[in-house]
Amino acid sequence: TTTRTVALGPGDAELVAGARLRAARMQPYLASAVFALVPVPEPGYGTFGIDRWWRVYMDMEVARDWGVEATAAVLLHEAHHMVRDHHGRADRMSVTGAQARRWNLAGDAAINDDLVADGIPVPDPVLPRHLGLTDGGIEEAYFRHLVKEPDHGSHDSCGSGAGGTPLPVEIDLGPDAPGVDGVDDVDAGAIRRAVAHDVVRSQDQGVPVSPGLVRWARDLL
């Protein structure tokens, strides 16, 4: 298991910086969360995933294949997992290890539903209709439906930050450990409140914001 965070190389750092800026233009109210994410290069991992301390594990070869636009979309997806507190909500729903895949699916469907509706190019998104669910629902409702169904398929975990099974590549230390970056629970709460204010302000100014995110923001505030 890795025990410390490693910086991105110069070229990869430039790609991630460009993707963050693009993500912040796509959904400006998510900017605080997108820029709070802590990139952790993970060669050979094959995708992106997130832990509960806001660390995004990135296979930069995959990101280079995706390009800036799709990488920005995936960063938004991971930021939504953190903003919506999917790991905390999984705890409150008493999601077991055996159910973690279905909770992760429920979260992915709720997020991607909103992103795709916003025209954001998420690579190969899992959507509610793929799971026999209706658009515009919330994670807990999706999860309650999914746990009644046979658990087929092999959906990869997005990581502990999504309330899914922890990734094999996850750093198993909190952000207070020496040489380890991350966002602690106090700062995470402040970021969520800042995003919630930005969501409500955007809606009040007539900016299109998904109903699910507005509902989340107003509940939080």
PDB file of C-alpha atoms in Angstrom:
ATOM      1  CA  THR A   1       0.000   0.000   0.000  1.00  0.00           C
ATOM      2  CA  THR A   2       1.278   3.480  -0.862  1.00  0.00           C
ATOM      3  CA  THR A   3       1.919   5.605   2.213  1.00  0.00           C
ATOM      4  CA  ARG A   4       2.525   9.061   0.772  1.00  0.00           C
ATOM      5  CA  THR A   5       1.298  11.295  -2.023  1.00  0.00           C
ATOM      6  CA  VAL A   6       3.550  11.873  -5.044  1.00  0.00           C
ATOM      7  CA  ALA A   7       3.531  14.983  -7.229  1.00  0.00           C
ATOM      8  CA  LEU A   8       2.507  14.841 -10.873  1.00  0.00           C
ATOM      9  CA  GLY A   9       5.212  15.317 -13.502  1.00  0.00           C
ATOM     10  CA  PRO A  10       5.280  18.707 -15.312  1.00  0.00           C
ATOM     11  CA  GLY A  11       3.367  17.581 -18.423  1.00  0.00           C
ATOM     12  CA  ASP A  12       0.740  15.738 -16.409  1.00  0.00           C
ATOM     13  CA  ALA A  13       0.385  18.667 -13.998  1.00  0.00           C
ATOM     14  CA  GLU A  14      -0.326  20.918 -16.986  1.00  0.00           C
ATOM     15  CA  LEU A  15      -3.011  18.521 -18.260  1.00  0.00           C
ATOM     16  CA  VAL A  16      -4.674  18.325 -14.834  1.00  0.00           C
ATOM     17  CA  ALA A  17      -4.522  22.118 -14.405  1.00  0.00           C
ATOM     18  CA  GLY A  18      -6.181  22.565 -17.803  1.00  0.00           C
ATOM     19  CA  ALA A  19      -8.820  19.955 -16.942  1.00  0.00           C
ATOM     20  CA  ARG A  20      -9.573  21.678 -13.609  1.00  0.00           C
ATOM     21  CA  LEU A  21     -10.065  25.027 -15.356  1.00  0.00           C
ATOM     22  CA  ARG A  22     -12.309  23.409 -17.960  1.00  0.00           C
ATOM     23  CA  ALA A  23     -14.332  21.659 -15.224  1.00  0.00           C
ATOM     24  CA  ALA A  24     -14.759  24.964 -13.383  1.00  0.00           C
ATOM     25  CA  ARG A  25     -16.151  26.521 -16.575  1.00  0.00           C
ATOM     26  CA  MET A  26     -18.494  23.565 -17.151  1.00  0.00           C
ATOM     27  CA  GLN A  27     -20.024  23.767 -13.663  1.00  0.00           C
ATOM     28  CA  PRO A  28     -18.759  26.975 -11.986  1.00  0.00           C
ATOM     29  CA  TYR A  29     -20.582  26.205  -8.729  1.00  0.00           C
ATOM     30  CA  LEU A  30     -18.387  23.075  -8.347  1.00  0.00           C
ATOM     31  CA  ALA A  31     -15.116  25.028  -8.685  1.00  0.00           C
ATOM     32  CA  SER A  32     -14.320  25.029  -4.937  1.00  0.00           C
ATOM     33  CA  ALA A  33     -14.556  21.230  -4.878  1.00  0.00           C
ATOM     34  CA  VAL A  34     -12.682  20.636  -8.142  1.00  0.00           C
ATOM     35  CA  PHE A  35      -9.720  22.715  -6.986  1.00  0.00           C
ATOM     36  CA  ALA A  36      -9.714  21.012  -3.571  1.00  0.00           C
ATOM     37  CA  LEU A  37      -9.137  17.550  -5.104  1.00  0.00           C
ATOM     38  CA  VAL A  38      -5.649  16.156  -4.439  1.00  0.00           C
ATOM     39  CA  PRO A  39      -4.220  14.431  -7.545  1.00  0.00           C
ATOM     40  CA  VAL A  40      -2.284  11.198  -6.937  1.00  0.00           C
ATOM     41  CA  PRO A  41      -0.625   9.671 -10.037  1.00  0.00           C
ATOM     42  CA  GLU A  42      -1.230   5.931 -10.215  1.00  0.00           C
ATOM     43  CA  PRO A  43       0.359   4.460 -13.373  1.00  0.00           C
ATOM     44  CA  GLY A  44      -1.363   1.345 -14.687  1.00  0.00           C
ATOM     45  CA  TYR A  45      -4.490   1.807 -12.547  1.00  0.00           C
ATOM     46  CA  GLY A  46      -6.631   2.102 -15.687  1.00  0.00           C
ATOM     47  CA  THR A  47      -9.041   4.867 -14.644  1.00  0.00           C
ATOM     48  CA  PHE A  48      -9.696   7.499 -11.934  1.00  0.00           C
ATOM     49  CA  GLY A  49     -10.979   6.869  -8.395  1.00  0.00           C
ATOM     50  CA  ILE A  50     -11.310   8.797  -5.146  1.00  0.00           C
ATOM     51  CA  ASP A  51     -10.797   8.165  -1.442  1.00  0.00           C
ATOM     52  CA  ARG A  52     -12.569   9.764   1.498  1.00  0.00           C
ATOM     53  CA  TRP A  53      -9.798  12.362   1.926  1.00  0.00           C
ATOM     54  CA  TRP A  54     -10.456  13.914  -1.528  1.00  0.00           C
ATOM     55  CA  ARG A  55      -7.457  12.211  -3.156  1.00  0.00           C
ATOM     56  CA  VAL A  56      -8.055  11.436  -6.841  1.00  0.00           C
ATOM     57  CA  TYR A  57      -6.044   8.444  -8.050  1.00  0.00           C
ATOM     58  CA  MET A  58      -5.243   9.087 -11.698  1.00  0.00           C
ATOM     59  CA  ASP A  59      -3.839   6.889 -14.427  1.00  0.00           C
ATOM     60  CA  MET A  60      -2.386   9.729 -16.478  1.00  0.00           C
ATOM     61  CA  GLU A  61      -1.969   7.565 -19.581  1.00  0.00           C
ATOM     62  CA  VAL A  62      -5.761   7.159 -19.575  1.00  0.00           C
ATOM     63  CA  ALA A  63      -6.175  10.908 -18.967  1.00  0.00           C
ATOM     64  CA  ARG A  64      -3.970  11.657 -21.981  1.00  0.00           C
ATOM     65  CA  ASP A  65      -6.175   9.374 -24.088  1.00  0.00           C
ATOM     66  CA  TRP A  66      -9.300  11.129 -22.777  1.00  0.00           C
ATOM     67  CA  GLY A  67      -7.929  14.627 -23.372  1.00  0.00           C
ATOM     68  CA  VAL A  68      -8.719  17.779 -21.398  1.00  0.00           C
ATOM     69  CA  GLU A  69     -12.489  17.804 -22.002  1.00  0.00           C
ATOM     70  CA  ALA A  70     -13.237  14.240 -20.855  1.00  0.00           C
ATOM     71  CA  THR A  71     -10.691  14.446 -18.017  1.00  0.00           C
ATOM     72  CA  ALA A  72     -12.512  17.567 -16.822  1.00  0.00           C
ATOM     73  CA  ALA A  73     -15.786  15.630 -16.908  1.00  0.00           C
ATOM     74  CA  VAL A  74     -14.279  12.815 -14.817  1.00  0.00           C
ATOM     75  CA  LEU A  75     -12.873  15.323 -12.296  1.00  0.00           C
ATOM     76  CA  LEU A  76     -16.375  16.774 -11.978  1.00  0.00           C
ATOM     77  CA  HIS A  77     -17.753  13.272 -11.425  1.00  0.00           C
ATOM     78  CA  GLU A  78     -15.259  12.632  -8.600  1.00  0.00           C
ATOM     79  CA  ALA A  79     -15.897  16.090  -7.105  1.00  0.00           C
ATOM     80  CA  HIS A  80     -19.629  15.317  -7.032  1.00  0.00           C
ATOM     81  CA  HIS A  81     -18.943  12.140  -5.008  1.00  0.00           C
ATOM     82  CA  MET A  82     -17.148  14.270  -2.404  1.00  0.00           C
ATOM     83  CA  VAL A  83     -19.562  17.211  -2.392  1.00  0.00           C
ATOM     84  CA  ARG A  84     -22.537  14.875  -2.021  1.00  0.00           C
ATOM     85  CA  ASP A  85     -20.717  13.092   0.850  1.00  0.00           C
ATOM     86  CA  HIS A  86     -21.309   9.652  -0.625  1.00  0.00           C
ATOM     87  CA  HIS A  87     -19.033   7.930   1.892  1.00  0.00           C
ATOM     88  CA  GLY A  88     -20.826   9.598   4.830  1.00  0.00           C
ATOM     89  CA  ARG A  89     -24.241   8.836   3.397  1.00  0.00           C
ATOM     90  CA  ALA A  90     -23.215   5.193   2.870  1.00  0.00           C
ATOM     91  CA  ASP A  91     -22.350   5.019   6.580  1.00  0.00           C
ATOM     92  CA  ARG A  92     -25.706   6.540   7.523  1.00  0.00           C
ATOM     93  CA  MET A  93     -27.490   4.035   5.249  1.00  0.00           C
ATOM     94  CA  SER A  94     -25.531   1.207   6.960  1.00  0.00           C
ATOM     95  CA  VAL A  95     -24.274   0.028   3.564  1.00  0.00           C
ATOM     96  CA  THR A  96     -22.433  -3.260   4.075  1.00  0.00           C
ATOM     97  CA  GLY A  97     -19.318  -4.369   2.222  1.00  0.00           C
ATOM     98  CA  ALA A  98     -21.464  -6.704   0.141  1.00  0.00           C
ATOM     99  CA  GLN A  99     -23.734  -3.775  -0.820  1.00  0.00           C
ATOM    100  CA  ALA A 100     -20.973  -1.244  -1.526  1.00  0.00           C
ATOM    101  CA  ARG A 101     -20.951  -1.900  -5.286  1.00  0.00           C
ATOM    102  CA  ARG A 102     -24.663  -1.136  -5.547  1.00  0.00           C
ATOM    103  CA  TRP A 103     -24.349   2.038  -3.444  1.00  0.00           C
ATOM    104  CA  ASN A 104     -21.490   3.128  -5.724  1.00  0.00           C
ATOM    105  CA  LEU A 105     -23.697   2.413  -8.765  1.00  0.00           C
ATOM    106  CA  ALA A 106     -26.539   4.450  -7.251  1.00  0.00           C
ATOM    107  CA  GLY A 107     -24.190   7.389  -6.699  1.00  0.00           C
ATOM    108  CA  ASP A 108     -22.694   7.130 -10.182  1.00  0.00           C
ATOM    109  CA  ALA A 109     -26.153   7.054 -11.774  1.00  0.00           C
ATOM    110  CA  ALA A 110     -27.334  10.106  -9.806  1.00  0.00           C
ATOM    111  CA  ILE A 111     -24.195  12.084 -10.693  1.00  0.00           C
ATOM    112  CA  ASN A 112     -23.988  11.086 -14.360  1.00  0.00           C
ATOM    113  CA  ASP A 113     -27.676  11.787 -14.871  1.00  0.00           C
ATOM    114  CA  ASP A 114     -26.982  15.415 -13.926  1.00  0.00           C
ATOM    115  CA  LEU A 115     -23.701  15.694 -15.848  1.00  0.00           C
ATOM    116  CA  VAL A 116     -25.104  14.265 -19.086  1.00  0.00           C
ATOM    117  CA  ALA A 117     -28.148  16.544 -18.805  1.00  0.00           C
ATOM    118  CA  ASP A 118     -25.657  19.442 -18.638  1.00  0.00           C
ATOM    119  CA  GLY A 119     -23.980  18.224 -21.846  1.00  0.00           C
ATOM    120  CA  ILE A 120     -20.791  17.194 -20.025  1.00  0.00           C
ATOM    121  CA  PRO A 121     -18.886  14.453 -21.901  1.00  0.00           C
ATOM    122  CA  VAL A 122     -18.451  11.755 -19.236  1.00  0.00           C
ATOM    123  CA  PRO A 123     -16.712   8.705 -20.777  1.00  0.00           C
ATOM    124  CA  ASP A 124     -19.008   5.629 -20.792  1.00  0.00           C
ATOM    125  CA  PRO A 125     -21.401   6.948 -18.108  1.00  0.00           C
ATOM    126  CA  VAL A 126     -23.586   4.627 -16.041  1.00  0.00           C
ATOM    127  CA  LEU A 127     -27.047   6.224 -16.190  1.00  0.00           C
ATOM    128  CA  PRO A 128     -30.264   5.470 -14.286  1.00  0.00           C
ATOM    129  CA  ARG A 129     -31.887   3.889 -17.350  1.00  0.00           C
ATOM    130  CA  HIS A 130     -29.028   1.370 -17.589  1.00  0.00           C
ATOM    131  CA  LEU A 131     -30.065   0.146 -14.125  1.00  0.00           C
ATOM    132  CA  GLY A 132     -33.818   0.109 -14.713  1.00  0.00           C
ATOM    133  CA  LEU A 133     -34.216   3.377 -12.783  1.00  0.00           C
ATOM    134  CA  THR A 134     -35.908   6.672 -13.633  1.00  0.00           C
ATOM    135  CA  ASP A 135     -34.013   9.913 -14.220  1.00  0.00           C
ATOM    136  CA  GLY A 136     -33.864  12.618 -11.575  1.00  0.00           C
ATOM    137  CA  GLY A 137     -33.873  10.353  -8.523  1.00  0.00           C
ATOM    138  CA  ILE A 138     -31.710  10.478  -5.421  1.00  0.00           C
ATOM    139  CA  GLU A 139     -28.993   8.054  -4.414  1.00  0.00           C
ATOM    140  CA  GLU A 140     -30.809   6.507  -1.455  1.00  0.00           C
ATOM    141  CA  ALA A 141     -33.889   5.730  -3.569  1.00  0.00           C
ATOM    142  CA  TYR A 142     -31.740   4.209  -6.314  1.00  0.00           C
ATOM    143  CA  PHE A 143     -29.864   2.128  -3.744  1.00  0.00           C
ATOM    144  CA  ARG A 144     -33.046   0.804  -2.129  1.00  0.00           C
ATOM    145  CA  HIS A 145     -34.181  -0.352  -5.572  1.00  0.00           C
ATOM    146  CA  LEU A 146     -30.827  -1.908  -6.474  1.00  0.00           C
ATOM    147  CA  VAL A 147     -30.481  -3.956  -3.272  1.00  0.00           C
ATOM    148  CA  LYS A 148     -33.737  -5.736  -4.146  1.00  0.00           C
ATOM    149  CA  GLU A 149     -32.301  -6.849  -7.499  1.00  0.00           C
ATOM    150  CA  PRO A 150     -29.749  -9.596  -8.207  1.00  0.00           C
ATOM    151  CA  ASP A 151     -26.233  -8.138  -8.154  1.00  0.00           C
ATOM    152  CA  HIS A 152     -25.023  -8.766 -11.701  1.00  0.00           C
ATOM    153  CA  GLY A 153     -22.133  -7.145 -13.505  1.00  0.00           C
ATOM    154  CA  SER A 154     -18.672  -6.011 -12.527  1.00  0.00           C
ATOM    155  CA  HIS A 155     -18.899  -2.244 -12.077  1.00  0.00           C
ATOM    156  CA  ASP A 156     -15.516  -0.995 -10.851  1.00  0.00           C
ATOM    157  CA  SER A 157     -15.455   0.812  -7.511  1.00  0.00           C
ATOM    158  CA  CYS A 158     -14.897   4.576  -7.591  1.00  0.00           C
ATOM    159  CA  GLY A 159     -13.196   4.146  -4.194  1.00  0.00           C
ATOM    160  CA  SER A 160     -13.965   4.833  -0.553  1.00  0.00           C
ATOM    161  CA  GLY A 161     -14.785   8.475  -1.329  1.00  0.00           C
ATOM    162  CA  ALA A 162     -17.806   7.245  -3.283  1.00  0.00           C
ATOM    163  CA  GLY A 163     -18.858   4.911  -0.479  1.00  0.00           C
ATOM    164  CA  GLY A 164     -17.606   2.035  -2.608  1.00  0.00           C
ATOM    165  CA  THR A 165     -15.061  -0.639  -1.806  1.00  0.00           C
ATOM    166  CA  PRO A 166     -11.656   0.986  -1.034  1.00  0.00           C
ATOM    167  CA  LEU A 167      -9.347   0.871  -4.036  1.00  0.00           C
ATOM    168  CA  PRO A 168      -6.214  -1.309  -3.874  1.00  0.00           C
ATOM    169  CA  VAL A 169      -4.180   1.846  -4.631  1.00  0.00           C
ATOM    170  CA  GLU A 170      -5.660   3.968  -1.818  1.00  0.00           C
ATOM    171  CA  ILE A 171      -3.328   5.562   0.722  1.00  0.00           C
ATOM    172  CA  ASP A 172      -4.527   4.237   4.068  1.00  0.00           C
ATOM    173  CA  LEU A 173      -3.574   7.341   6.066  1.00  0.00           C
ATOM    174  CA  GLY A 174      -5.473  10.528   6.880  1.00  0.00           C
ATOM    175  CA  PRO A 175      -4.305  13.979   5.759  1.00  0.00           C
ATOM    176  CA  ASP A 176      -2.640  14.704   9.123  1.00  0.00           C
ATOM    177  CA  ALA A 177       0.063  12.060   8.496  1.00  0.00           C
ATOM    178  CA  PRO A 178       3.552  13.326   7.503  1.00  0.00           C
ATOM    179  CA  GLY A 179       4.087  13.469   3.730  1.00  0.00           C
ATOM    180  CA  VAL A 180       0.419  12.767   2.998  1.00  0.00           C
ATOM    181  CA  ASP A 181      -1.887  15.352   1.435  1.00  0.00           C
ATOM    182  CA  GLY A 182      -5.666  15.319   1.650  1.00  0.00           C
ATOM    183  CA  VAL A 183      -8.715  17.208   2.900  1.00  0.00           C
ATOM    184  CA  ASP A 184      -9.802  16.592   6.489  1.00  0.00           C
ATOM    185  CA  ASP A 185     -13.427  16.424   7.614  1.00  0.00           C
ATOM    186  CA  VAL A 186     -13.516  20.022   8.888  1.00  0.00           C
ATOM    187  CA  ASP A 187     -12.235  21.468   5.599  1.00  0.00           C
ATOM    188  CA  ALA A 188     -14.508  19.102   3.650  1.00  0.00           C
ATOM    189  CA  GLY A 189     -17.517  20.505   5.504  1.00  0.00           C
ATOM    190  CA  ALA A 190     -16.438  24.057   4.646  1.00  0.00           C
ATOM    191  CA  ILE A 191     -16.003  23.147   0.961  1.00  0.00           C
ATOM    192  CA  ARG A 192     -19.471  21.553   0.847  1.00  0.00           C
ATOM    193  CA  ARG A 193     -21.054  24.661   2.373  1.00  0.00           C
ATOM    194  CA  ALA A 194     -19.219  26.917  -0.110  1.00  0.00           C
ATOM    195  CA  VAL A 195     -20.431  24.772  -3.014  1.00  0.00           C
ATOM    196  CA  ALA A 196     -23.985  24.733  -1.631  1.00  0.00           C
ATOM    197  CA  HIS A 197     -24.003  28.552  -1.472  1.00  0.00           C
ATOM    198  CA  ASP A 198     -22.648  28.734  -5.043  1.00  0.00           C
ATOM    199  CA  VAL A 199     -25.310  26.279  -6.263  1.00  0.00           C
ATOM    200  CA  VAL A 200     -28.167  28.270  -4.707  1.00  0.00           C
ATOM    201  CA  ARG A 201     -26.721  31.574  -5.933  1.00  0.00           C
ATOM    202  CA  SER A 202     -26.364  30.163  -9.457  1.00  0.00           C
ATOM    203  CA  GLN A 203     -29.957  28.967  -9.477  1.00  0.00           C
ATOM    204  CA  ASP A 204     -31.180  32.335  -8.177  1.00  0.00           C
ATOM    205  CA  GLN A 205     -29.281  34.003 -11.061  1.00  0.00           C
ATOM    206  CA  GLY A 206     -31.009  31.780 -13.619  1.00  0.00           C
ATOM    207  CA  VAL A 207     -28.048  29.463 -14.280  1.00  0.00           C
ATOM    208  CA  PRO A 208     -29.318  25.949 -15.110  1.00  0.00           C
ATOM    209  CA  VAL A 209     -28.508  23.660 -12.162  1.00  0.00           C
ATOM    210  CA  SER A 210     -29.740  20.079 -11.818  1.00  0.00           C
ATOM    211  CA  PRO A 211     -32.744  19.709  -9.472  1.00  0.00           C
ATOM    212  CA  GLY A 212     -30.915  16.996  -7.499  1.00  0.00           C
ATOM    213  CA  LEU A 213     -27.985  19.293  -6.759  1.00  0.00           C
ATOM    214  CA  VAL A 214     -30.273  22.179  -5.816  1.00  0.00           C
ATOM    215  CA  ARG A 215     -32.185  19.861  -3.463  1.00  0.00           C
ATOM    216  CA  TRP A 216     -28.877  18.740  -1.901  1.00  0.00           C
ATOM    217  CA  ALA A 217     -27.652  22.344  -1.499  1.00  0.00           C
ATOM    218  CA  ARG A 218     -30.861  23.643   0.085  1.00  0.00           C
ATOM    219  CA  ASP A 219     -30.958  20.652   2.466  1.00  0.00           C
ATOM    220  CA  LEU A 220     -27.365  21.301   3.529  1.00  0.00           C
ATOM    221  CA  LEU A 221     -27.943  25.017   4.100  1.00  0.00           C
TER     222      LEU A 221
END
